[in-house]
CSV table of C-alpha atoms and ligand atoms in Angstrom, one decimal:
chain,number,residue,atom,x,y,z
C,1,MET,CA,13.0,-26.9,21.6
C,2,SER,CA,12.9,-25.4,18.3
C,3,LYS,CA,14.2,-27.4,15.4
C,4,GLN,CA,17.9,-26.5,14.3
C,5,ALA,CA,19.5,-26.0,11.0
C,6,ILE,CA,23.1,-26.9,10.2
C,7,LEU,CA,25.0,-25.1,7.3
C,8,LYS,CA,28.3,-26.5,6.4
C,9,LEU,CA,31.1,-24.0,4.9
C,10,ASP,CA,34.7,-24.5,4.4
C,11,ASP,CA,34.5,-28.0,6.3
C,12,LYS,CA,33.0,-26.3,9.5
C,13,GLU,CA,29.4,-27.1,10.6
C,14,TYR,CA,27.4,-24.2,12.1
C,15,THR,CA,24.3,-24.6,13.7
C,16,PHE,CA,21.2,-21.9,13.7
C,17,ASP,CA,18.0,-22.2,15.5
C,18,THR,CA,14.5,-22.0,13.8
C,19,ILE,CA,11.6,-19.7,14.1
C,20,GLU,CA,8.0,-20.8,13.5
C,21,GLY,CA,5.3,-18.3,13.2
C,22,VAL,CA,1.6,-19.0,14.6
C,23,GLU,CA,0.5,-20.3,11.2
C,24,ASN,CA,3.4,-22.7,10.8
C,25,GLU,CA,5.7,-20.5,8.7
C,26,LYS,CA,9.3,-21.7,9.2
C,27,ALA,CA,12.4,-19.7,9.1
C,28,VAL,CA,16.0,-20.0,10.1
C,29,ASP,CA,17.4,-17.4,12.6
C,30,PHE,CA,20.6,-16.4,10.3
C,31,ARG,CA,21.4,-13.2,12.4
C,32,THR,CA,24.6,-14.8,13.9
C,33,LEU,CA,25.8,-16.1,10.6
C,34,ARG,CA,28.2,-13.4,9.8
C,35,SER,CA,29.8,-13.3,13.0
C,36,VAL,CA,30.5,-17.0,13.5
C,37,SER,CA,31.4,-17.8,9.9
C,38,GLY,CA,32.3,-14.4,8.0
C,39,TYR,CA,29.6,-15.1,5.4
C,40,ILE,CA,26.6,-13.0,5.1
C,41,SER,CA,23.3,-14.4,3.4
C,42,TYR,CA,22.4,-13.1,-0.2
C,43,ASP,CA,19.0,-12.4,-1.0
C,44,GLU,CA,18.5,-9.6,-3.5
C,45,GLY,CA,15.0,-8.1,-3.5
C,46,TYR,CA,14.5,-9.9,-0.1
C,47,GLY,CA,12.1,-12.6,-1.6
C,48,ASN,CA,13.4,-15.2,0.8
C,49,THR,CA,14.0,-12.8,3.9
C,50,GLY,CA,11.9,-12.4,7.0
C,51,SER,CA,13.0,-8.8,7.9
C,52,CYS,CA,10.8,-8.8,11.0
C,53,GLN,CA,8.5,-10.9,13.4
C,54,SER,CA,4.9,-9.0,13.0
C,55,GLU,CA,1.6,-9.4,14.8
C,56,ILE,CA,-0.5,-7.2,12.4
C,57,THR,CA,-1.3,-8.9,9.0
C,58,TYR,CA,-1.1,-12.6,7.7
C,59,ILE,CA,-1.1,-13.6,4.2
C,60,ASP,CA,-0.7,-17.2,2.7
C,61,GLY,CA,-0.4,-16.5,-1.1
C,62,GLU,CA,-0.6,-20.3,-2.1
C,63,VAL,CA,-4.2,-20.4,-0.8
C,64,GLY,CA,-5.4,-17.1,-1.1
C,65,ILE,CA,-5.4,-15.7,2.5
C,66,LEU,CA,-5.6,-12.3,3.8
C,67,ARG,CA,-6.3,-11.7,7.7
C,68,TYR,CA,-6.0,-8.3,9.6
C,69,ARG,CA,-4.9,-9.3,13.1
C,70,GLY,CA,-6.3,-12.9,12.4
C,71,ILE,CA,-9.6,-11.9,10.8
C,72,PRO,CA,-10.3,-12.9,7.3
C,73,ILE,CA,-10.3,-10.0,4.9
C,74,ASP,CA,-13.7,-11.2,3.4
C,75,GLN,CA,-15.4,-11.2,6.9
C,76,LEU,CA,-13.9,-7.5,7.6
C,77,ALA,CA,-15.2,-6.6,3.8
C,78,GLU,CA,-18.9,-7.8,4.8
C,79,LYS,CA,-19.2,-6.7,8.5
C,80,SER,CA,-16.7,-4.0,9.2
C,81,ASP,CA,-15.9,-0.6,7.5
C,82,PHE,CA,-12.4,1.1,6.8
C,83,ILE,CA,-12.4,3.1,10.1
C,84,ASP,CA,-13.2,-0.3,12.0
C,85,SER,CA,-10.6,-2.0,10.4
C,86,ALA,CA,-7.9,0.9,10.5
C,87,TYR,CA,-8.6,0.8,14.3
C,88,LEU,CA,-8.1,-3.2,14.3
C,89,ILE,CA,-5.0,-3.0,12.7
C,90,ILE,CA,-3.5,0.0,14.6
C,91,TYR,CA,-4.4,-1.1,18.0
C,92,GLY,CA,-4.8,-5.0,17.7
C,93,GLU,CA,-8.4,-5.5,18.5
C,94,LEU,CA,-11.7,-4.7,17.1
C,95,PRO,CA,-13.0,-1.4,18.7
C,96,SER,CA,-15.6,-1.4,21.4
C,97,GLU,CA,-18.4,1.0,20.7
C,98,GLU,CA,-16.8,3.6,23.1
C,99,GLN,CA,-13.3,3.1,21.4
C,100,ARG,CA,-14.8,3.7,18.1
C,101,ILE,CA,-16.7,6.8,19.0
C,102,SER,CA,-13.2,8.3,20.7
C,103,PHE,CA,-11.4,7.3,17.4
C,104,SER,CA,-13.8,9.0,15.1
C,105,LYS,CA,-13.7,12.0,17.2
C,106,GLU,CA,-10.0,12.0,17.1
C,107,LEU,CA,-10.1,11.5,13.4
C,108,ILE,CA,-12.6,14.4,12.9
C,109,LYS,CA,-10.5,16.6,15.2
C,110,ASN,CA,-7.3,16.1,13.1
C,111,THR,CA,-8.8,16.4,9.4
C,112,ASN,CA,-8.2,19.9,9.0
C,113,ILE,CA,-4.7,21.1,8.3
C,114,ASP,CA,-2.8,24.3,9.5
C,115,THR,CA,-4.0,27.0,7.2
C,116,ARG,CA,-0.3,27.7,6.5
C,117,MET,CA,0.0,24.5,4.5
C,118,ILE,CA,-2.7,25.9,2.3
C,119,ARG,CA,-0.3,28.6,1.0
C,120,GLN,CA,2.4,25.7,0.5
C,121,PHE,CA,-0.2,23.9,-1.6
C,122,GLU,CA,-0.7,27.4,-3.7
C,123,SER,CA,3.0,27.6,-4.5
C,124,PHE,CA,3.0,24.0,-6.5
C,125,PRO,CA,2.9,24.7,-10.4
C,126,ALA,CA,-0.3,23.8,-12.0
C,127,GLY,CA,-0.3,20.4,-13.3
C,128,ALA,CA,2.1,19.1,-10.5
C,129,HIS,CA,1.4,15.3,-10.1
C,130,PRO,CA,-0.8,14.6,-6.9
C,131,MET,CA,1.6,12.0,-5.7
C,132,SER,CA,4.2,14.7,-6.0
C,133,ILE,CA,2.3,17.0,-4.1
C,134,LEU,CA,1.2,14.3,-1.3
C,135,THR,CA,5.1,13.3,-0.7
C,136,SER,CA,5.9,17.0,0.1
C,137,MET,CA,2.8,17.9,2.1
C,138,MET,CA,2.7,14.9,4.2
C,139,GLY,CA,6.5,15.4,4.7
C,140,SER,CA,6.2,18.8,5.7
C,141,LEU,CA,3.7,17.7,8.6
C,142,SER,CA,6.7,17.7,11.1
C,143,SER,CA,7.1,21.2,10.3
C,144,TYR,CA,3.7,22.3,11.5
C,145,TYR,CA,3.0,20.0,13.9
C,146,PRO,CA,6.4,19.7,15.8
C,147,GLU,CA,5.0,18.4,18.9
C,148,LEU,CA,3.9,15.2,17.3
C,149,SER,CA,7.2,14.5,15.4
C,150,THR,CA,9.9,15.1,17.9
C,151,ASN,CA,12.3,12.0,17.1
C,152,ASP,CA,12.4,11.5,20.9
C,153,ARG,CA,10.8,7.9,20.7
C,154,ALA,CA,9.3,8.1,24.2
C,155,LEU,CA,7.6,11.4,23.5
C,156,ASP,CA,6.6,10.2,20.0
C,157,LEU,CA,4.8,7.3,21.3
C,158,GLU,CA,3.3,9.7,24.1
C,159,ASN,CA,1.4,11.2,21.6
C,160,PHE,CA,0.9,8.5,19.3
C,161,ASP,CA,-2.9,8.4,19.4
C,162,ARG,CA,-3.0,11.9,18.2
C,163,SER,CA,-0.1,11.7,15.2
C,164,ALA,CA,-1.8,8.1,14.2
C,165,ALA,CA,-5.2,10.0,13.7
C,166,SER,CA,-3.6,13.0,12.1
C,167,ALA,CA,-1.7,10.6,9.5
C,168,ILE,CA,-4.9,8.8,8.6
C,169,SER,CA,-7.1,12.0,8.6
C,170,LYS,CA,-4.9,14.3,7.2
C,171,VAL,CA,-3.5,12.2,4.1
C,172,MET,CA,-7.0,12.1,3.3
C,173,THR,CA,-7.5,16.0,3.3
C,174,VAL,CA,-4.1,16.4,1.9
C,175,ALA,CA,-4.7,13.9,-1.0
C,176,ALA,CA,-8.1,15.7,-1.9
C,177,LEU,CA,-6.6,19.1,-2.2
C,178,SER,CA,-3.5,17.9,-4.2
C,179,HIS,CA,-6.2,17.1,-6.8
C,180,ARG,CA,-7.9,20.5,-6.4
C,181,ILE,CA,-4.5,22.6,-6.5
C,182,SER,CA,-3.3,20.4,-9.4
C,183,HIS,CA,-6.4,21.1,-11.5
C,184,GLY,CA,-6.4,24.7,-10.5
C,185,LEU,CA,-9.6,24.4,-8.6
C,186,PRO,CA,-10.7,26.2,-5.1
C,187,VAL,CA,-10.1,24.6,-2.0
C,188,ASN,CA,-12.7,22.8,0.0
C,189,TYR,CA,-12.8,22.4,3.8
C,190,PRO,CA,-13.5,19.4,5.5
C,191,LYS,CA,-17.1,19.0,6.6
C,192,LYS,CA,-18.2,17.8,10.3
C,193,GLY,CA,-21.1,15.0,10.5
C,194,PHE,CA,-19.5,13.4,7.0
C,195,GLY,CA,-18.1,10.2,7.2
C,196,PHE,CA,-14.5,9.4,6.3
C,197,ALA,CA,-15.4,8.5,2.5
C,198,GLU,CA,-17.9,11.1,2.4
C,199,ASN,CA,-15.6,13.7,3.4
C,200,PHE,CA,-12.8,12.8,1.0
C,201,LEU,CA,-15.5,12.8,-2.1
C,202,HIS,CA,-16.7,16.2,-0.9
C,203,LEU,CA,-13.2,17.7,-0.6
C,204,MET,CA,-12.7,16.4,-3.9
C,205,PHE,CA,-15.8,17.1,-5.9
C,206,SER,CA,-17.6,19.7,-4.1
C,207,ASN,CA,-17.9,23.3,-6.1
C,208,PRO,CA,-18.7,26.7,-4.8
C,209,HIS,CA,-22.6,26.7,-4.6
C,210,ASP,CA,-22.7,23.1,-5.2
C,211,GLU,CA,-21.8,20.6,-2.5
C,212,TYR,CA,-21.1,17.2,-3.5
C,213,HIS,CA,-22.8,14.7,-1.1
C,214,ALA,CA,-21.9,11.1,-2.5
C,215,PRO,CA,-24.5,8.8,-2.8
C,216,LYS,CA,-24.6,6.0,0.0
C,217,GLU,CA,-23.4,3.2,-2.5
C,218,VAL,CA,-20.7,5.4,-3.8
C,219,ALA,CA,-19.4,6.4,-0.3
C,220,GLU,CA,-19.6,2.6,0.7
C,221,ALA,CA,-17.7,1.4,-2.6
C,222,LEU,CA,-14.9,3.9,-1.7
C,223,ASP,CA,-14.7,2.8,1.9
C,224,LEU,CA,-14.5,-0.8,0.7
C,225,ILE,CA,-11.7,-0.1,-1.4
C,226,LEU,CA,-9.9,1.7,1.3
C,227,LEU,CA,-10.3,-1.2,3.5
C,228,LEU,CA,-9.0,-3.8,1.2
C,229,HIS,CA,-6.0,-1.8,0.7
C,230,ALA,CA,-5.1,-1.0,4.5
C,231,ASP,CA,-2.5,-3.5,5.1
C,232,HIS,CA,-0.5,-6.0,3.0
C,233,GLU,CA,2.3,-7.4,5.4
C,234,GLN,CA,6.0,-6.4,4.0
C,235,ASN,CA,5.3,-5.0,0.8
C,236,CYS,CA,7.9,-2.5,-0.6
C,237,SER,CA,6.4,0.8,0.9
C,238,THR,CA,5.7,-1.0,4.5
C,239,SER,CA,9.1,-2.3,4.4
C,240,THR,CA,10.3,1.2,3.9
C,241,VAL,CA,8.4,2.9,6.6
C,242,ARG,CA,9.6,0.0,9.0
C,243,MET,CA,13.2,0.7,7.7
C,244,VAL,CA,13.0,4.6,8.3
C,245,ALA,CA,11.4,4.0,11.5
C,246,SER,CA,14.3,1.8,12.8
C,247,SER,CA,16.6,4.9,12.7
C,248,GLY,CA,14.3,6.6,15.3
C,249,ALA,CA,12.6,8.8,12.8
C,250,ASN,CA,8.8,10.1,13.9
C,251,LEU,CA,5.9,8.8,12.3
C,252,PHE,CA,5.3,11.8,9.6
C,253,ALA,CA,8.5,11.2,8.2
C,254,SER,CA,8.3,7.3,8.2
C,255,ILE,CA,5.0,7.5,6.3
C,256,THR,CA,6.0,10.0,3.8
C,257,ALA,CA,8.9,7.5,3.0
C,258,GLY,CA,6.5,4.9,2.5
C,259,ILE,CA,4.3,7.1,0.2
C,260,CYS,CA,7.5,7.9,-2.1
C,261,ALA,CA,7.9,3.9,-2.2
C,262,LEU,CA,4.3,3.3,-3.1
C,263,TRP,CA,4.6,5.8,-6.2
C,264,GLY,CA,6.5,3.5,-8.1
C,265,PRO,CA,4.8,1.7,-10.9
C,266,LEU,CA,5.8,-1.5,-9.8
C,267,HIS,CA,4.0,-1.1,-6.6
C,268,GLY,CA,0.7,1.4,-6.3
C,269,GLY,CA,0.8,2.2,-10.2
C,270,ALA,CA,-0.7,-1.0,-11.4
C,271,ASN,CA,-4.3,-0.1,-11.1
C,272,MET,CA,-3.5,2.9,-13.6
C,273,ALA,CA,-1.8,0.5,-16.0
C,274,VAL,CA,-5.2,-1.6,-16.0
C,275,ILE,CA,-7.2,1.2,-17.2
C,276,LYS,CA,-4.8,2.5,-20.0
C,277,MET,CA,-4.8,-1.1,-21.0
C,278,LEU,CA,-8.5,-1.3,-21.1
C,279,GLU,CA,-8.9,1.9,-23.0
C,280,GLU,CA,-6.3,0.8,-25.5
C,281,ILE,CA,-8.2,-2.4,-26.1
C,282,HIS,CA,-11.4,-0.4,-26.4
C,283,ALA,CA,-9.8,2.0,-28.9
C,284,GLU,CA,-8.8,-0.6,-31.1
C,285,GLY,CA,-12.0,-2.3,-31.4
C,286,ASP,CA,-10.9,-5.3,-29.8
C,287,ASP,CA,-13.3,-7.0,-27.1
C,288,GLY,CA,-10.1,-8.4,-25.2
C,289,SER,CA,-9.7,-11.4,-27.2
C,290,ARG,CA,-6.8,-10.2,-29.6
C,291,PHE,CA,-5.1,-8.7,-26.7
C,292,ILE,CA,-5.1,-12.0,-24.7
C,293,GLU,CA,-3.1,-13.8,-27.7
C,294,GLN,CA,-0.5,-10.7,-27.4
C,295,ALA,CA,-0.3,-10.9,-23.6
C,296,LYS,CA,0.5,-14.8,-24.2
C,297,SER,CA,2.9,-14.5,-26.9
C,298,GLY,CA,6.0,-13.3,-24.8
C,299,THR,CA,7.1,-11.1,-27.6
C,300,SER,CA,4.5,-8.5,-27.7
C,301,GLY,CA,5.9,-6.8,-24.5
C,302,LYS,CA,2.4,-6.6,-23.4
C,303,ARG,CA,1.1,-8.2,-20.1
C,304,LEU,CA,-2.5,-8.7,-18.8
C,305,MET,CA,-2.2,-5.7,-16.3
C,306,GLY,CA,-4.0,-6.7,-12.9
C,307,PHE,CA,-3.1,-10.3,-13.4
C,308,GLY,CA,-0.4,-12.1,-11.6
C,309,HIS,CA,0.9,-11.3,-8.1
C,310,ARG,CA,4.2,-12.0,-6.4
C,311,VAL,CA,2.7,-13.4,-3.2
C,312,TYR,CA,-0.7,-14.8,-4.4
C,313,LYS,CA,-0.4,-18.0,-6.6
C,314,ASN,CA,-3.9,-19.2,-6.1
C,315,PHE,CA,-6.0,-16.2,-6.1
C,316,ASP,CA,-6.0,-12.7,-4.3
C,317,PRO,CA,-8.8,-12.7,-1.8
C,318,ARG,CA,-9.4,-8.9,-2.4
C,319,ALA,CA,-10.0,-9.4,-6.2
C,320,LYS,CA,-12.9,-11.5,-5.6
C,321,ILE,CA,-14.6,-9.1,-3.2
C,322,ILE,CA,-13.9,-5.9,-5.3
C,323,GLY,CA,-15.1,-7.7,-8.5
C,324,GLN,CA,-18.4,-8.4,-6.9
C,325,ALA,CA,-18.5,-5.0,-5.3
C,326,CYS,CA,-18.0,-3.5,-8.7
C,327,GLU,CA,-20.9,-5.2,-10.4
C,328,ARG,CA,-22.7,-4.2,-7.7
C,329,LEU,CA,-21.9,-0.5,-8.1
C,330,PHE,CA,-22.3,-0.4,-11.7
C,331,ALA,CA,-25.9,-1.9,-11.5
C,332,VAL,CA,-27.0,0.7,-8.8
C,333,LEU,CA,-25.4,3.4,-10.6
C,334,GLY,CA,-26.6,2.1,-14.0
C,335,VAL,CA,-23.4,3.1,-15.6
C,336,ASP,CA,-22.3,1.3,-19.0
C,337,ASP,CA,-18.8,1.3,-19.2
C,338,PRO,CA,-17.3,-0.7,-22.2
C,339,CYS,CA,-14.1,-1.3,-20.0
C,340,LEU,CA,-16.0,-3.1,-17.4
C,341,ASP,CA,-17.5,-5.5,-20.7
C,342,ILE,CA,-13.7,-5.8,-21.7
C,343,ALA,CA,-12.5,-6.8,-18.3
C,344,ARG,CA,-15.0,-9.3,-17.9
C,345,ASN,CA,-14.2,-10.8,-21.4
C,346,LEU,CA,-10.5,-10.9,-20.3
C,347,GLU,CA,-11.1,-12.4,-16.9
C,348,GLN,CA,-13.2,-15.2,-18.5
C,349,ALA,CA,-11.0,-16.0,-21.2
C,350,ALA,CA,-7.9,-15.9,-19.1
C,351,LEU,CA,-9.3,-18.1,-16.3
C,352,LYS,CA,-10.0,-20.8,-18.7
C,353,ASP,CA,-6.8,-20.4,-20.7
C,354,ASP,CA,-3.7,-22.8,-20.2
C,355,TYR,CA,-1.0,-20.0,-20.4
C,356,PHE,CA,-2.6,-18.2,-17.4
C,357,ILE,CA,-3.6,-21.3,-15.3
C,358,SER,CA,-0.3,-23.0,-15.5
C,359,ARG,CA,1.6,-19.9,-14.7
C,360,ASN,CA,-1.0,-19.4,-11.5
C,361,LEU,CA,-2.1,-16.0,-13.0
C,362,TYR,CA,-5.3,-15.0,-11.4
C,363,PRO,CA,-7.0,-11.5,-11.1
C,364,ASN,CA,-5.4,-9.4,-8.7
C,365,VAL,CA,-6.9,-6.4,-6.4
C,366,ASP,CA,-6.1,-3.7,-9.1
C,367,PHE,CA,-8.0,-5.6,-11.9
C,368,TYR,CA,-11.4,-4.0,-10.9
C,369,SER,CA,-10.2,-1.3,-8.2
C,370,GLY,CA,-9.5,0.8,-11.2
C,371,ILE,CA,-12.8,0.4,-12.8
C,372,MET,CA,-14.7,1.0,-9.6
C,373,MET,CA,-12.7,4.3,-9.0
C,374,ARG,CA,-13.3,5.6,-12.4
C,375,ALA,CA,-16.9,4.7,-11.9
C,376,ILE,CA,-16.8,6.8,-8.9
C,377,GLY,CA,-15.2,9.8,-10.9
C,378,ILE,CA,-11.5,9.6,-9.3
C,379,PRO,CA,-9.1,10.8,-12.1
C,380,LEU,CA,-6.6,8.6,-13.1
C,381,ASP,CA,-3.7,10.5,-12.0
C,382,MET,CA,-5.3,10.0,-8.5
C,383,PHE,CA,-5.0,6.3,-8.4
C,384,THR,CA,-1.8,5.9,-6.5
C,385,VAL,CA,-2.9,8.6,-4.0
C,386,MET,CA,-6.0,6.6,-3.0
C,387,PHE,CA,-4.0,3.5,-2.4
C,388,ALA,CA,-1.9,5.7,-0.1
C,389,ILE,CA,-5.0,6.9,1.8
C,390,GLY,CA,-6.1,3.2,2.3
C,391,ARG,CA,-2.5,2.0,3.1
C,392,MET,CA,-2.0,4.6,5.9
C,393,SER,CA,-3.4,2.6,8.6
C,394,GLY,CA,-1.0,-0.5,8.0
C,395,TRP,CA,2.0,1.8,7.6
C,396,VAL,CA,1.2,3.5,10.9
C,397,ALA,CA,0.6,0.2,12.9
C,398,ASN,CA,4.0,-1.1,11.4
C,399,TRP,CA,5.8,2.2,12.5
C,400,HIS,CA,4.3,1.7,16.0
C,401,GLU,CA,5.3,-2.2,16.1
C,402,VAL,CA,8.9,-1.1,15.4
C,403,ALA,CA,8.7,1.9,17.7
C,404,THR,CA,7.5,-0.3,20.5
C,405,GLN,CA,10.3,-3.1,20.0
C,406,PRO,CA,12.2,-3.4,23.6
C,407,LYS,CA,15.4,-3.8,21.9
C,408,GLY,CA,14.6,-1.9,18.6
C,409,LYS,CA,17.7,-1.8,16.0
C,410,ILE,CA,18.6,0.2,12.9
C,411,ASN,CA,17.7,-1.7,9.8
C,412,ARG,CA,20.9,-2.0,8.0
C,413,PRO,CA,21.5,-4.6,5.4
C,414,ARG,CA,24.9,-5.5,4.1
C,415,GLN,CA,26.1,-5.9,0.4
C,416,ILE,CA,28.7,-8.0,-1.7
C,417,TYR,CA,31.0,-5.2,-3.1
C,418,GLN,CA,31.7,-5.6,-6.8
C,419,GLY,CA,33.2,-2.5,-7.9
C,420,PRO,CA,36.7,-1.8,-8.7
C,421,ALA,CA,39.4,-3.2,-6.2
C,422,LEU,CA,41.9,-1.0,-4.3
C,423,ARG,CA,43.5,1.6,-6.5
C,424,ASP,CA,45.2,5.0,-6.2
C,425,TYR,CA,44.0,8.4,-6.9
C,426,VAL,CA,45.1,10.0,-10.2
C,427,PRO,CA,45.6,13.7,-10.2
C,428,MET,CA,43.6,15.7,-13.2
C,429,ASP,CA,46.8,16.3,-15.3
C,430,GLN,CA,47.8,12.5,-15.6
C,431,ARG,CA,44.0,11.2,-16.3
C,432,GLY,CA,43.7,9.8,-19.9
J,501,ACO,N1,0.4,-11.3,-18.5
J,501,ACO,C1,0.9,-12.3,-19.2
J,501,ACO,N2,1.8,-13.0,-18.8
J,501,ACO,C2,2.3,-13.0,-17.5
J,501,ACO,C3,1.8,-12.1,-16.4
J,501,ACO,C4,0.6,-11.2,-16.8
J,501,ACO,N3,0.0,-10.4,-16.3
J,501,ACO,N4,2.2,-12.2,-15.3
J,501,ACO,C5,3.2,-13.0,-15.4
J,501,ACO,N5,3.3,-13.6,-16.6
J,501,ACO,C6,3.9,-14.7,-17.0
J,501,ACO,C7,5.5,-14.1,-17.3
J,501,ACO,O1,5.7,-13.8,-18.4
J,501,ACO,C8,6.2,-15.4,-16.9
J,501,ACO,O2,6.0,-16.2,-18.2
J,501,ACO,P1,7.4,-17.4,-18.2
J,501,ACO,O3,7.2,-18.4,-17.2
J,501,ACO,O4,6.9,-17.9,-19.6
J,501,ACO,O5,8.5,-16.3,-18.4
J,501,ACO,C9,5.7,-16.0,-15.8
J,501,ACO,O6,4.1,-15.5,-16.0
J,501,ACO,C10,6.1,-15.5,-14.5
J,501,ACO,O7,6.0,-14.1,-14.3
J,501,ACO,P2,7.0,-13.3,-13.3
J,501,ACO,O8,7.2,-12.0,-13.7
J,501,ACO,O9,8.1,-14.1,-13.1
J,501,ACO,O10,6.1,-13.5,-11.9
J,501,ACO,P3,6.3,-12.5,-10.6
J,501,ACO,O11,5.8,-13.3,-9.7
J,501,ACO,O12,7.7,-12.0,-10.5
J,501,ACO,O13,5.4,-11.4,-11.1
J,501,ACO,C11,3.7,-9.7,-11.4
J,501,ACO,C12,4.1,-10.8,-10.4
J,501,ACO,C13,5.0,-8.4,-11.3
J,501,ACO,C14,2.4,-9.0,-10.4
J,501,ACO,C15,3.3,-9.7,-12.6
J,501,ACO,O14,2.4,-11.0,-12.8
J,501,ACO,C16,3.0,-8.6,-13.5
J,501,ACO,O15,3.6,-8.0,-14.1
J,501,ACO,N6,1.5,-8.6,-13.4
J,501,ACO,C17,0.7,-7.7,-14.2
J,501,ACO,C18,1.0,-6.0,-13.4
J,501,ACO,C19,0.0,-6.3,-12.1
J,501,ACO,O16,-1.1,-6.4,-12.5
J,501,ACO,N7,0.7,-5.8,-11.0
J,501,ACO,C20,0.0,-5.5,-9.8
J,501,ACO,C21,0.3,-6.6,-8.6
J,501,ACO,S1,-0.9,-6.4,-7.3
J,501,ACO,C22,-0.4,-5.0,-6.5
J,501,ACO,O17,0.7,-4.6,-6.4
J,501,ACO,C23,-1.2,-4.4,-5.3
């Protein structure tokens, strides 16, 4: 029998079961709290709330662990690739050779978008933000592929393999076209025979009579960035996807909500903030040492962007992997980016500094991912879009987990009302 928790309220005692995860995470099961006591639990921001039991991703931020379906992220980064890991995240196991071939075929088959969507793309004003275009276009997938988004759960699950492949492939195509359209560039079409990252880079950078075939190292670097962003447990966007899915909404509707949540600067926008910070430091002729002092002062309003994490209080395992990959990529490309030197200085200084050590502030994945994307040629306003392409497999897996729950319940938190108490309506002529 599991341990029990006893809560004393108004001289009465209530007993609650506890739940333990496979990695010994412990929770008190308060689902009956309101019905037995009249109280609800208050946890603004959900920092202390387990919103679900999930089998997809495990994080232990105290010791810097991230695993997809039990497999450590460093093993996946070294031995797997984005498609292999996406399959693992969605279907729970690494694909056999046959499964890998059939998954890849499904992805390629669904890379193209309905040609009528091109007209919709062209209706966006020049300069529209790629994230705004991405949210609209992904939301409109239900209009073009109604058979994959019926909101009849049994039917949507029957078509899951196709809708999952569509979400992963089409977000890549739509993302690249968002960039082309927002910069007034002619549209490219996906190419058969190109890998996932290669295809994206072709869609982004090919021009009429000048097809872009990314160097192997560049395509591999992008693939790694996507793999490292593929899932991250119950973050803001993934929780949003699960929230929307819990209402019975189809996959395309649910992932679109996730993309909207990702757009916020506190979630998917930090990688841009790192580049802006590095450029500012460079423009001021600083090597990073002046900035470090300002970030520590607490009064400058500056923070060392790309440092610190709500969950990781030891190190972000993705940051180690991406930091090393960044060094390799720069060596191969022979790129000389002063921002990389500044980033190295900042990292070395912060890791020795008491202010950062005592607050458990270590580099997070965004510290180097922005520098790497810039070296690949991805424009700054596309950084959050790149995050969305990577995170799609995690969103899809989480939608599926919600959709296949035997007794799925709509997510509906409660609140503590603090507005005006009961009062009467005042007619217009009597209002002061
Ligand atoms: N630079 C300088 N000081 C910092 C930083 C930083 N990057 N991050 C936290 N601190 C300080 C705070 O000022 C605070 O100091 P105090 O105790 O003297 O008041 C202490 O460390 C704790 O900070 P909190 O904001 O309470 O930590 P929290 O866990 O809430 O925030 C967050 C985490 C938002 C990531 C924060 O560290 C931050 O703003 N980092 C920079 C932005 C960033 O890189 N975000 C990307 C996160 S990763 C991702 O989303 C994929």
